Amino acid sequence: MKMILRALAGAALAGAALGAIPAPAATPTPFAAPARGSRAVYRNVALIDGTGGPLRRDMAIVMDGDRITDVVADRDLPAAALAGADVVDLKGQYVVPGLIDTHVHIATPPDRVRAEAVLRRNLYGGVTAIRDMADDLRSVAEITRASRLGEIAAPDIYFAALMAGPSFFDDKRTWAVSKGVTPGAVPWMQAITDDTDMPLAVAMSRGTGATAIKAYANMPGRTVAAIVAEAHRQHFPVWAHGAIFPASPAEVIGAGVDVVSHVCYLAYQVSDSVPASYQQRVPVAYDRLAKGDNPVIGGLFRQMAQHGQILDATGRVYLEYDERAAANPAKPPLCTADLAARLIDQARRAGVEISTGTDGTNAADKPWPELHDELVFLVERAKMTPAQVIRSATLVGARAAGQEKDMGSIEAGKLGNFVVLARNPLENIRNIDSIVMTVKRGHAFPRTDFKPLTKDELGDEE
């Protein structure tokens, strides 16, 4: 481990001197568990701890195995912390907590080669945890295990079991994630009606190993409320789309879901009516959202802020909508990136906590994960500051995944998840691309070891 850490220190200093990101190497460093009781100290870092506080220079992060045991000014570092420890001097470098992508899909349909490639790019791109928003959980559970045990280079994975109305299960994606069984009749993807035994349905979702239930589509408001009530009785979170069709945004938020996905779905609250099903979605009512803050939407945001509901905004998705609309002008997008950005800005000003989800995958030739695009969107289009966005991508993301106790900020007792940068992201959020290394659960992944993705790995879904 000492040799690896010395190499990391050299790479960090070289990156700072050149002002550039080290070039990728041919193969990744093996992900090996640390020896029992192994300790490391990262010294002289400029620390952005994820809480929203100011940058602190000349700090030290003390690690014991996979946990942080102390964060202290380097001048106050006790001699005992250095005795027998691997020491890495990161002077001139910047450290942020490990990033969290709160909206991904790694197994729709299952493709282990593709999933591992995308996850590899995520980890070497600073992403130490993801929230998988409903897939074939047979595959996701195995990948989650492999990541947690260090068999593959990947972020930690926290995933959802899906619930939707019966009419949703003619969607071809549900067939892809339920091969060999009946879509809607399996624990990870359940069709819910008024006659559903809700305590059993929630218990079945929990039995998959999921972190939460995802309430998705084609259910009335009363059904969404019943899911949330029973899930919370069993101390289980519920993540949901902002509109569930025909359940309105007001009904979804009023039901008390923990995290709301896709900011533009909230715009359906000012439409003449909410579409009757996911399959019948239409563009939002642009004319009612064209000028300034809409008071109806503002009421939804105030309610979310009051109850601590997190907005998984997925801003970059709407850039893809714009691209499709440009390619096919005859088909207007459900929502535009401009409207999404204005709604995110309104949500933030109302006090809503915003997490950073992507719901998409960059092409194989892109060196950085799609989460970097989301951070840039939130700063350059949605008027968030870099400090706010870093907090969204770390501490708020941890809360969205239900993992705040273990991650999301750099402080004693939490997992050793952080990213070392050659340049200051508070000055320019695009400096998130200056990664020198990622540390996940105390294991170092130098950027120089990143193996770029290939088109063969991503396959036809690219």
Coordinates of C-alpha atoms in Angstrom, one line a residue:
M1 CA 0.0 0.0 0.0
K2 CA 2.9 2.4 0.7
M3 CA 4.2 2.0 -2.8
I4 CA 0.7 2.8 -4.2
L5 CA 0.3 5.9 -2.0
R6 CA 3.8 7.2 -3.0
A7 CA 2.8 6.8 -6.6
L8 CA -0.4 8.7 -6.0
A9 CA 1.5 11.5 -4.4
G10 CA 3.8 11.7 -7.4
A11 CA 0.8 11.7 -9.8
A12 CA -0.9 14.4 -7.8
L13 CA 2.1 16.7 -7.8
A14 CA 2.7 16.1 -11.5
G15 CA -0.9 16.9 -12.2
A16 CA -0.6 20.2 -10.3
A17 CA 2.6 21.1 -12.0
L18 CA 1.3 20.5 -15.5
G19 CA -2.1 21.9 -14.8
A20 CA -3.6 18.9 -16.7
I21 CA -5.2 15.6 -16.0
P22 CA -2.9 12.6 -16.2
A23 CA -3.2 10.5 -19.3
P24 CA -5.1 7.2 -19.0
A25 CA -3.0 4.1 -18.6
A26 CA -3.8 0.6 -20.0
T27 CA -5.2 -1.2 -17.0
P28 CA -6.8 -0.2 -13.7
T29 CA -5.2 -0.7 -10.3
P30 CA -6.6 -3.8 -8.7
F31 CA -9.2 -3.1 -6.0
A32 CA -7.7 -4.9 -2.9
A33 CA -9.0 -4.7 0.6
P34 CA -6.6 -3.0 3.0
A35 CA -4.7 -5.0 5.6
R36 CA -6.5 -5.1 9.0
G37 CA -5.6 -1.9 10.9
S38 CA -3.9 -0.2 8.0
R39 CA -3.8 3.5 8.3
A40 CA -3.1 6.4 6.0
V41 CA -2.8 10.2 6.3
Y42 CA -3.5 12.6 3.5
R43 CA -1.7 15.9 4.3
N44 CA -1.8 19.5 3.3
V45 CA -5.0 19.3 1.4
A46 CA -7.3 22.2 0.5
L47 CA -10.5 20.7 1.8
I48 CA -14.1 21.2 0.6
D49 CA -15.9 19.0 3.0
G50 CA -19.4 18.8 1.4
T51 CA -21.3 20.6 4.1
G52 CA -21.4 23.9 2.2
G53 CA -18.8 25.5 4.4
P54 CA -15.8 27.4 3.1
L55 CA -12.6 25.9 1.7
R56 CA -10.1 25.0 4.4
R57 CA -6.5 24.9 3.4
D58 CA -3.6 22.9 4.9
M59 CA -5.9 20.2 6.3
A60 CA -5.1 16.5 7.1
I61 CA -7.4 13.5 6.6
V62 CA -6.6 10.6 8.9
M63 CA -7.8 7.1 7.8
D64 CA -7.9 3.8 9.5
G65 CA -9.0 1.1 7.1
D66 CA -12.1 2.3 5.2
R67 CA -13.1 5.0 7.7
I68 CA -12.0 8.6 8.4
T69 CA -10.8 8.9 12.0
D70 CA -9.9 12.6 12.1
V71 CA -10.0 15.7 10.0
V72 CA -7.6 18.3 11.5
A73 CA -5.5 21.3 10.5
D74 CA -2.2 19.8 9.3
R75 CA -0.2 21.9 11.9
D76 CA -2.3 20.2 14.7
L77 CA -1.7 16.7 13.4
P78 CA -0.6 14.6 16.4
A79 CA 2.6 12.6 16.0
A80 CA 0.6 9.5 17.0
A81 CA -1.5 9.8 13.8
L82 CA 1.7 9.5 11.7
A83 CA 3.3 6.7 13.5
G84 CA 3.1 3.6 11.3
A85 CA 0.8 5.3 8.8
D86 CA 1.2 5.6 5.0
V87 CA 1.5 9.4 4.4
V88 CA 0.6 11.2 1.2
D89 CA 1.4 14.9 0.8
L90 CA -1.2 16.5 -1.4
K91 CA 0.0 20.1 -1.2
G92 CA -1.5 22.1 -3.9
Q93 CA -4.4 19.7 -4.4
Y94 CA -8.1 20.1 -3.6
V95 CA -10.3 17.4 -2.0
V96 CA -14.1 17.0 -2.2
P97 CA -16.2 14.2 -0.9
G98 CA -17.0 11.3 -3.2
L99 CA -19.6 12.3 -5.8
I100 CA -23.1 10.6 -5.8
D101 CA -25.2 10.1 -8.9
T102 CA -28.8 9.8 -7.7
H103 CA -30.4 8.6 -10.9
V104 CA -28.9 5.8 -12.9
H105 CA -30.0 2.5 -14.6
I106 CA -27.4 -0.2 -14.9
A107 CA -29.5 -3.2 -15.8
T108 CA -32.2 -2.2 -18.3
P109 CA -31.7 -4.6 -19.9
P110 CA -29.0 -6.5 -18.0
D111 CA -25.6 -6.3 -19.7
R112 CA -22.8 -7.1 -17.2
V113 CA -20.0 -5.9 -19.6
R114 CA -21.7 -2.6 -20.2
A115 CA -22.6 -2.1 -16.6
E116 CA -19.0 -2.7 -15.4
A117 CA -17.6 -0.3 -18.0
V118 CA -20.0 2.5 -17.1
L119 CA -19.4 2.0 -13.4
R120 CA -15.6 2.0 -14.0
R121 CA -15.8 5.4 -15.7
N122 CA -18.0 6.6 -12.8
L123 CA -15.5 5.5 -10.1
Y124 CA -12.4 6.9 -11.9
G125 CA -14.5 10.0 -12.5
G126 CA -15.0 10.6 -8.8
V127 CA -18.4 8.9 -8.3
T128 CA -18.2 6.7 -5.2
A129 CA -22.0 5.9 -4.9
I130 CA -25.0 5.7 -7.1
R131 CA -28.7 5.3 -6.7
D132 CA -30.1 2.8 -9.2
M133 CA -33.7 3.7 -10.0
A134 CA -35.2 0.3 -10.7
D135 CA -33.7 -2.4 -13.0
D136 CA -33.5 -6.1 -13.1
L137 CA -32.5 -6.5 -9.5
R138 CA -31.2 -10.0 -10.0
S139 CA -28.4 -8.5 -12.0
V140 CA -28.1 -5.3 -9.9
A141 CA -27.8 -7.3 -6.7
E142 CA -24.9 -9.3 -8.0
I143 CA -23.1 -6.1 -9.3
T144 CA -23.7 -4.5 -6.0
R145 CA -22.1 -7.4 -4.2
A146 CA -19.1 -7.4 -6.5
S147 CA -18.6 -3.7 -6.0
R148 CA -18.9 -3.9 -2.2
L149 CA -16.4 -6.8 -2.0
G150 CA -13.9 -5.1 -4.3
E151 CA -14.2 -7.6 -7.2
I152 CA -14.8 -4.8 -9.7
A153 CA -13.9 -1.1 -9.8
A154 CA -17.3 0.5 -9.2
P155 CA -19.2 2.9 -6.9
D156 CA -21.3 1.6 -4.1
I157 CA -24.9 0.9 -5.3
Y158 CA -28.2 1.6 -3.6
F159 CA -31.2 0.4 -5.6
A160 CA -35.0 0.5 -5.7
A161 CA -37.7 -2.0 -6.2
L162 CA -40.4 -0.7 -8.5
M163 CA -44.2 -0.4 -8.0
A164 CA -46.6 0.7 -10.7
G165 CA -50.1 0.2 -11.9
P166 CA -50.9 -3.0 -14.0
S167 CA -51.4 -1.0 -17.2
F168 CA -47.7 0.1 -17.1
F169 CA -46.4 -3.4 -17.6
D170 CA -46.9 -3.4 -21.3
D171 CA -43.8 -1.2 -21.4
K172 CA -41.0 -3.2 -23.2
R173 CA -38.5 -2.1 -20.6
T174 CA -40.4 -4.2 -18.0
W175 CA -40.1 -7.3 -20.2
A176 CA -36.4 -6.7 -20.5
V177 CA -35.9 -6.6 -16.7
S178 CA -38.2 -9.5 -15.9
K179 CA -37.1 -12.2 -18.4
G180 CA -38.0 -15.7 -17.4
V181 CA -40.9 -14.4 -15.1
T182 CA -44.0 -12.3 -15.4
P183 CA -43.5 -8.5 -15.4
G184 CA -45.5 -7.0 -12.5
A185 CA -45.6 -10.3 -10.6
V186 CA -42.0 -10.3 -9.2
P187 CA -40.7 -8.7 -6.0
W188 CA -38.5 -6.2 -7.8
M189 CA -41.3 -5.0 -10.1
Q190 CA -44.8 -5.3 -8.7
A191 CA -48.2 -4.3 -10.2
I192 CA -50.2 -2.5 -7.5
T193 CA -54.0 -2.2 -7.3
D194 CA -56.6 -1.4 -4.6
D195 CA -56.7 -5.1 -3.8
T196 CA -52.9 -5.5 -3.2
D197 CA -51.8 -6.8 0.1
M198 CA -49.7 -3.7 0.8
P199 CA -47.8 -5.0 3.9
L200 CA -46.8 -8.0 1.9
A201 CA -45.9 -6.0 -1.2
V202 CA -43.6 -3.7 0.7
A203 CA -42.0 -6.7 2.6
M204 CA -41.4 -8.3 -0.8
S205 CA -39.7 -5.2 -2.0
R206 CA -37.5 -5.1 1.0
G207 CA -36.6 -8.7 0.6
T208 CA -34.9 -8.0 -2.7
G209 CA -32.2 -6.1 -0.8
A210 CA -33.4 -2.8 -2.1
T211 CA -32.8 0.5 -0.3
A212 CA -36.2 1.9 -1.2
I213 CA -39.4 1.5 -3.3
K214 CA -39.7 3.5 -6.5
A215 CA -43.3 4.5 -7.2
Y216 CA -43.3 4.9 -10.9
A217 CA -46.4 5.1 -13.1
N218 CA -50.1 4.5 -13.8
M219 CA -51.4 4.7 -10.2
P220 CA -54.0 7.1 -8.7
G221 CA -53.0 9.3 -5.8
R222 CA -54.7 7.1 -3.2
T223 CA -52.5 4.2 -4.2
V224 CA -49.4 6.2 -4.0
A225 CA -50.4 7.4 -0.5
A226 CA -51.1 3.8 0.5
I227 CA -47.6 2.7 -0.7
V228 CA -45.9 5.5 1.2
A229 CA -47.9 4.9 4.4
E230 CA -47.1 1.2 4.6
A231 CA -43.4 1.7 3.5
H232 CA -42.8 4.3 6.1
R233 CA -44.6 2.0 8.7
Q234 CA -41.9 -0.6 7.8
H235 CA -39.2 2.1 8.0
F236 CA -38.6 1.9 4.2
P237 CA -38.1 5.0 2.0
V238 CA -40.1 5.7 -1.1
W239 CA -38.6 7.4 -4.2
A240 CA -41.0 8.6 -6.9
H241 CA -41.5 10.4 -10.1
G242 CA -42.8 13.9 -9.8
A243 CA -46.0 12.8 -11.5
I244 CA -47.2 9.2 -11.5
F245 CA -50.1 9.6 -14.0
P246 CA -52.8 10.0 -13.1
A247 CA -51.5 10.9 -9.7
S248 CA -50.7 14.6 -9.8
P249 CA -47.5 16.2 -8.5
A250 CA -49.5 17.6 -5.6
E251 CA -50.7 14.1 -4.7
V252 CA -47.2 12.6 -5.0
I253 CA -45.7 15.3 -2.8
G254 CA -48.7 15.2 -0.4
A255 CA -48.3 11.4 0.0
G256 CA -44.9 12.1 1.7
V257 CA -42.5 10.4 -0.7
D258 CA -38.9 10.9 0.3
V259 CA -37.3 11.9 -3.0
V260 CA -39.0 13.3 -6.1
S261 CA -37.4 12.7 -9.5
H262 CA -37.5 14.8 -12.7
V263 CA -38.2 18.4 -12.1
C264 CA -40.3 18.9 -15.2
Y265 CA -42.9 16.4 -14.1
L266 CA -43.9 18.9 -11.5
A267 CA -45.0 21.2 -14.3
Y268 CA -48.0 18.9 -15.0
Q269 CA -49.6 20.5 -11.9
V270 CA -50.5 23.6 -14.0
S271 CA -51.7 21.6 -17.0
D272 CA -55.5 21.3 -17.6
S273 CA -55.2 17.7 -16.5
V274 CA -52.5 15.2 -15.7
P275 CA -52.2 12.5 -18.4
A276 CA -54.1 9.3 -17.5
S277 CA -51.0 7.1 -17.9
Y278 CA -47.2 7.2 -18.5
Q279 CA -47.8 6.1 -22.0
Q280 CA -50.1 9.1 -22.7
R281 CA -47.7 11.8 -21.6
V282 CA -47.8 15.1 -23.5
P283 CA -45.7 18.3 -23.4
V284 CA -46.2 20.4 -20.3
A285 CA -48.2 23.7 -20.4
Y286 CA -45.3 26.0 -21.6
D287 CA -47.6 29.0 -21.8
R288 CA -48.4 28.9 -18.1
L289 CA -44.7 28.7 -17.2
A290 CA -43.3 31.2 -19.6
K291 CA -42.9 34.3 -17.3
G292 CA -41.3 34.3 -13.9
D293 CA -42.1 31.9 -11.0
N294 CA -45.4 30.1 -11.3
P295 CA -47.2 30.4 -7.9
V296 CA -48.7 26.9 -8.1
I297 CA -45.4 25.3 -8.7
G298 CA -44.0 27.5 -5.9
G299 CA -46.5 26.0 -3.6
L300 CA -45.3 22.5 -4.4
F301 CA -41.7 23.6 -3.7
R302 CA -42.6 25.2 -0.4
Q303 CA -44.3 22.0 0.7
M304 CA -41.3 19.9 -0.3
A305 CA -39.0 22.2 1.6
Q306 CA -41.2 22.1 4.7
H307 CA -41.2 18.3 4.7
G308 CA -37.6 17.8 3.7
Q309 CA -38.4 16.1 0.4
I310 CA -35.4 16.0 -1.9
L311 CA -35.6 16.9 -5.6
D312 CA -33.7 14.6 -7.9
A313 CA -33.8 17.2 -10.7
T314 CA -32.0 15.3 -13.6
G315 CA -31.3 18.5 -15.5
R316 CA -29.1 17.0 -18.2
V317 CA -31.9 14.8 -19.3
Y318 CA -33.6 17.8 -20.8
L319 CA -30.5 18.7 -22.8
E320 CA -31.1 15.3 -24.5
Y321 CA -34.8 16.3 -25.0
D322 CA -33.6 19.5 -26.8
E323 CA -31.3 17.5 -29.1
R324 CA -34.2 15.1 -30.1
A325 CA -36.4 18.1 -30.7
A326 CA -33.8 19.7 -32.9
A327 CA -33.5 16.5 -34.9
N328 CA -37.3 16.2 -35.2
P329 CA -38.9 19.7 -35.0
A330 CA -42.4 18.3 -35.7
K331 CA -42.4 16.5 -32.3
P332 CA -42.1 19.0 -29.5
P333 CA -40.3 17.9 -26.3
L334 CA -42.1 17.0 -23.1
C335 CA -40.0 19.7 -21.5
T336 CA -37.0 21.9 -22.5
A337 CA -33.7 22.4 -20.7
D338 CA -34.5 26.1 -20.3
L339 CA -37.7 25.3 -18.4
A340 CA -36.0 22.6 -16.4
A341 CA -33.3 25.1 -15.4
R342 CA -35.8 27.8 -14.4
L343 CA -37.8 25.3 -12.3
I344 CA -34.6 24.0 -10.6
D345 CA -33.7 27.6 -9.8
Q346 CA -37.1 28.2 -8.3
A347 CA -36.9 25.1 -6.2
R348 CA -33.5 26.1 -4.8
R349 CA -34.8 29.6 -3.9
A350 CA -37.7 28.0 -2.1
G351 CA -35.4 25.9 0.0
V352 CA -35.7 22.5 -1.7
E353 CA -32.6 20.3 -1.4
I354 CA -31.5 19.3 -4.8
S355 CA -29.5 16.1 -5.6
T356 CA -27.6 15.4 -8.7
G357 CA -29.1 12.6 -10.9
T358 CA -28.3 11.9 -14.6
D359 CA -30.7 9.2 -15.9
G360 CA -28.5 8.7 -19.0
T361 CA -25.1 7.5 -20.2
N362 CA -22.4 9.3 -22.1
A363 CA -20.9 7.9 -25.2
A364 CA -17.8 5.6 -25.0
D365 CA -15.5 8.3 -26.2
K366 CA -16.4 10.6 -23.4
P367 CA -13.7 10.4 -20.7
W368 CA -15.8 11.6 -17.8
P369 CA -19.1 10.3 -16.3
E370 CA -22.4 12.0 -17.1
L371 CA -22.6 13.3 -13.6
H372 CA -20.0 16.0 -14.5
D373 CA -22.5 17.2 -17.1
E374 CA -25.2 17.5 -14.5
L375 CA -22.9 19.6 -12.2
V376 CA -22.1 22.0 -15.1
F377 CA -25.8 22.2 -16.0
L378 CA -26.8 23.2 -12.5
V379 CA -24.2 25.9 -12.3
E380 CA -24.3 27.3 -15.8
R381 CA -28.0 26.9 -16.5
A382 CA -29.8 26.6 -13.2
K383 CA -27.9 29.4 -11.4
M384 CA -26.5 27.3 -8.5
T385 CA -23.1 28.2 -7.2
P386 CA -20.2 25.6 -7.4
A387 CA -20.3 25.3 -3.6
Q388 CA -24.1 24.5 -3.7
V389 CA -23.6 22.0 -6.5
I390 CA -20.8 20.2 -4.7
R391 CA -23.0 19.9 -1.6
S392 CA -25.8 18.6 -3.8
A393 CA -23.6 16.0 -5.4
T394 CA -22.3 14.8 -2.0
L395 CA -24.2 15.4 1.2
V396 CA -27.6 15.8 -0.4
G397 CA -26.9 12.8 -2.6
A398 CA -26.1 10.8 0.5
R399 CA -29.4 11.8 2.1
A400 CA -31.3 10.9 -1.1
A401 CA -29.8 7.4 -1.0
G402 CA -30.4 7.1 2.8
Q403 CA -26.7 6.9 3.5
E404 CA -25.9 10.2 5.2
K405 CA -24.5 8.4 8.3
D406 CA -21.7 6.9 6.2
M407 CA -21.0 9.3 3.3
G408 CA -21.6 12.6 1.8
S409 CA -19.1 14.7 3.7
I410 CA -15.5 14.4 4.9
E411 CA -15.6 14.0 8.7
A412 CA -14.6 11.6 11.4
G413 CA -16.6 8.4 11.4
K414 CA -17.6 8.4 7.8
L415 CA -16.3 6.2 5.0
G416 CA -13.1 7.3 3.3
N417 CA -14.8 8.5 0.1
F418 CA -13.2 11.5 -1.5
V419 CA -11.8 12.9 -4.7
V420 CA -8.5 14.7 -5.2
L421 CA -8.5 17.5 -7.8
A422 CA -5.6 19.4 -9.4
R423 CA -7.7 22.6 -9.7
N424 CA -10.3 24.4 -7.4
P425 CA -13.9 23.5 -8.4
L426 CA -15.2 26.4 -6.3
E427 CA -13.6 28.8 -8.9
N428 CA -15.0 26.9 -11.8
I429 CA -17.2 23.8 -11.6
R430 CA -15.6 22.5 -14.8
N431 CA -12.5 21.9 -12.7
I432 CA -14.2 18.8 -11.5
D433 CA -12.5 17.3 -14.6
S434 CA -9.1 17.7 -13.1
I435 CA -9.3 14.5 -11.1
V436 CA -6.0 13.1 -9.8
M437 CA -7.5 10.2 -7.9
T438 CA -10.6 8.8 -6.3
V439 CA -10.5 7.3 -2.9
K440 CA -13.4 4.9 -2.1
R441 CA -13.7 3.2 1.2
G442 CA -10.0 4.0 1.8
H443 CA -8.9 2.5 -1.5
A444 CA -7.0 4.8 -3.9
F445 CA -7.9 4.8 -7.7
P446 CA -5.4 7.0 -9.5
R447 CA -6.8 8.6 -12.6
T448 CA -3.7 7.4 -14.5
D449 CA -5.0 3.9 -14.1
F450 CA -8.3 4.6 -15.8
K451 CA -9.0 2.3 -18.8
P452 CA -11.2 4.3 -21.3
L453 CA -14.4 2.7 -22.4
T454 CA -14.8 1.1 -25.8
K455 CA -17.8 1.0 -28.1
D456 CA -17.9 -2.8 -27.8
E457 CA -18.3 -2.5 -24.0
L458 CA -21.3 -0.1 -24.4
G459 CA -22.9 -2.0 -27.2
D460 CA -26.0 -0.9 -29.1
E461 CA -27.4 1.0 -26.2
E462 CA -24.8 3.8 -26.5

